[in-house]
Amino acid sequence: MTLKGKVKGTRNMLGGYVGKWFYDKGIPFDAANSPYFPPMVNAIQRMGLGVKLSLAYELSRPILDEEVEEVRKWIEEYKQSWPRTGITLISDGWSNKVSKNEVLNFLAYSPKGIAFLSSKDV
């Protein structure tokens, strides 16, 4: 088998495993277009054999807590720029036809980006 053939076979095998994970968990296919997908795969490749993947508990607690803190810092950065740049307040509403609930989301737009502010049942 040529190197090209071996690489293609390995890539197909990897695609099969990734595909099964997507199908099993109902992950939308466009999740593969996420800017976070390639760095995740690259990090797994760099770790090599023997690396232990995160458990569901780790993903739902310490890793999630770290990510929430990172997002809080990111939003705080946005807020610090608001006195200089100003913001545009945006609201978006939607209703759940089954429960008849209506929800209004409030966001702040500035040149730095958009930040979610709050959500209210109305």
Coordinates of C-alpha atoms in Angstrom, one line a residue:
M1 CA 0.0 0.0 0.0
T2 CA 1.3 3.4 -0.9
L3 CA 1.6 6.2 1.7
K4 CA -1.1 8.1 -0.1
G5 CA -3.4 5.0 0.2
K6 CA -2.6 4.5 3.9
V7 CA -3.3 8.2 4.7
K8 CA -6.6 8.0 2.8
G9 CA -7.6 4.8 4.6
T10 CA -6.7 6.3 8.0
R11 CA -8.6 9.5 7.2
N12 CA -11.7 7.4 6.2
M13 CA -11.4 5.4 9.4
L14 CA -11.2 8.6 11.5
G15 CA -14.1 10.1 9.5
G16 CA -16.1 7.0 10.3
Y17 CA -15.5 7.3 14.1
V18 CA -16.2 11.0 14.1
G19 CA -19.3 10.4 12.0
K20 CA -20.6 7.7 14.4
W21 CA -20.2 10.1 17.3
F22 CA -22.1 12.9 15.4
Y23 CA -24.9 10.4 14.5
D24 CA -25.2 8.8 17.9
K25 CA -25.5 12.1 19.8
G26 CA -27.5 14.0 17.1
I27 CA -24.9 16.6 16.6
P28 CA -25.7 18.9 13.7
F29 CA -23.2 18.3 10.8
D30 CA -22.4 21.9 10.6
A31 CA -20.7 21.6 14.0
A32 CA -17.7 20.3 12.0
N33 CA -17.6 23.9 10.6
S34 CA -17.2 25.4 14.1
P35 CA -13.9 27.3 14.5
Y36 CA -13.4 25.2 17.7
F37 CA -13.5 21.8 15.9
P38 CA -10.1 21.8 14.1
P39 CA -8.2 22.9 17.2
M40 CA -9.9 20.2 19.2
V41 CA -8.9 17.5 16.7
N42 CA -5.3 19.0 16.5
A43 CA -5.0 18.9 20.3
I44 CA -6.1 15.2 20.4
Q45 CA -3.6 14.4 17.7
R46 CA -0.8 16.2 19.6
M47 CA -1.6 14.3 22.9
G48 CA -0.9 11.0 21.1
L49 CA -1.6 7.5 22.4
G50 CA -2.5 7.0 26.0
V51 CA -4.1 10.4 26.6
K52 CA -7.3 10.1 28.7
L53 CA -10.2 12.0 27.3
S54 CA -12.4 14.2 29.5
L55 CA -15.2 12.5 31.4
A56 CA -18.8 13.7 31.2
Y57 CA -18.4 15.0 34.8
E58 CA -15.3 17.0 33.9
L59 CA -17.1 18.5 30.8
S60 CA -20.2 19.4 32.9
R61 CA -18.3 20.8 35.9
P62 CA -14.7 22.0 36.0
I63 CA -14.2 22.5 32.3
L64 CA -17.6 24.2 31.9
D65 CA -16.9 26.4 34.9
E66 CA -13.6 27.5 33.3
E67 CA -15.4 28.3 30.0
V68 CA -18.1 30.3 31.8
E69 CA -15.4 32.3 33.5
E70 CA -13.6 32.9 30.2
V71 CA -16.9 34.2 28.7
R72 CA -17.5 36.4 31.7
K73 CA -14.1 38.0 31.2
W74 CA -14.8 38.4 27.5
I75 CA -18.1 40.2 28.2
E76 CA -16.5 42.4 30.8
E77 CA -13.9 43.4 28.2
Y78 CA -16.8 44.4 25.9
K79 CA -18.5 46.3 28.7
Q80 CA -15.4 48.3 29.4
S81 CA -15.4 49.6 25.8
W82 CA -19.0 50.8 26.0
P83 CA -18.5 54.2 27.6
R84 CA -16.1 55.1 24.7
T85 CA -18.0 53.5 21.8
G86 CA -21.6 53.4 23.0
I87 CA -24.0 50.5 22.4
T88 CA -27.1 49.7 20.5
L89 CA -29.6 47.8 22.5
I90 CA -31.2 44.9 20.5
S91 CA -34.2 42.8 21.5
D92 CA -35.4 39.7 19.9
G93 CA -38.6 37.9 20.8
W94 CA -39.9 34.4 20.2
S95 CA -42.8 32.3 21.5
N96 CA -43.1 28.6 22.3
K97 CA -46.3 27.4 20.6
V98 CA -46.5 24.3 22.9
S99 CA -46.2 26.1 26.3
K100 CA -47.5 29.5 25.0
N101 CA -44.5 31.2 26.7
E102 CA -43.1 34.3 25.1
V103 CA -39.4 35.3 25.7
L104 CA -37.6 38.5 25.0
N105 CA -33.8 38.4 24.7
F106 CA -31.8 41.6 25.2
L107 CA -28.4 42.1 23.6
A108 CA -25.9 44.9 23.4
Y109 CA -24.2 45.7 20.1
S110 CA -20.9 47.7 20.0
P111 CA -18.0 47.8 17.5
K112 CA -16.3 45.2 19.7
G113 CA -19.2 42.7 19.1
I114 CA -22.5 41.5 20.4
A115 CA -23.1 40.5 24.1
F116 CA -26.2 38.8 25.5
L117 CA -27.5 40.8 28.4
S118 CA -30.7 39.0 29.7
S119 CA -33.8 37.1 28.8
K120 CA -37.3 37.8 30.1
D121 CA -40.5 35.8 30.1
V122 CA -43.3 38.0 29.0

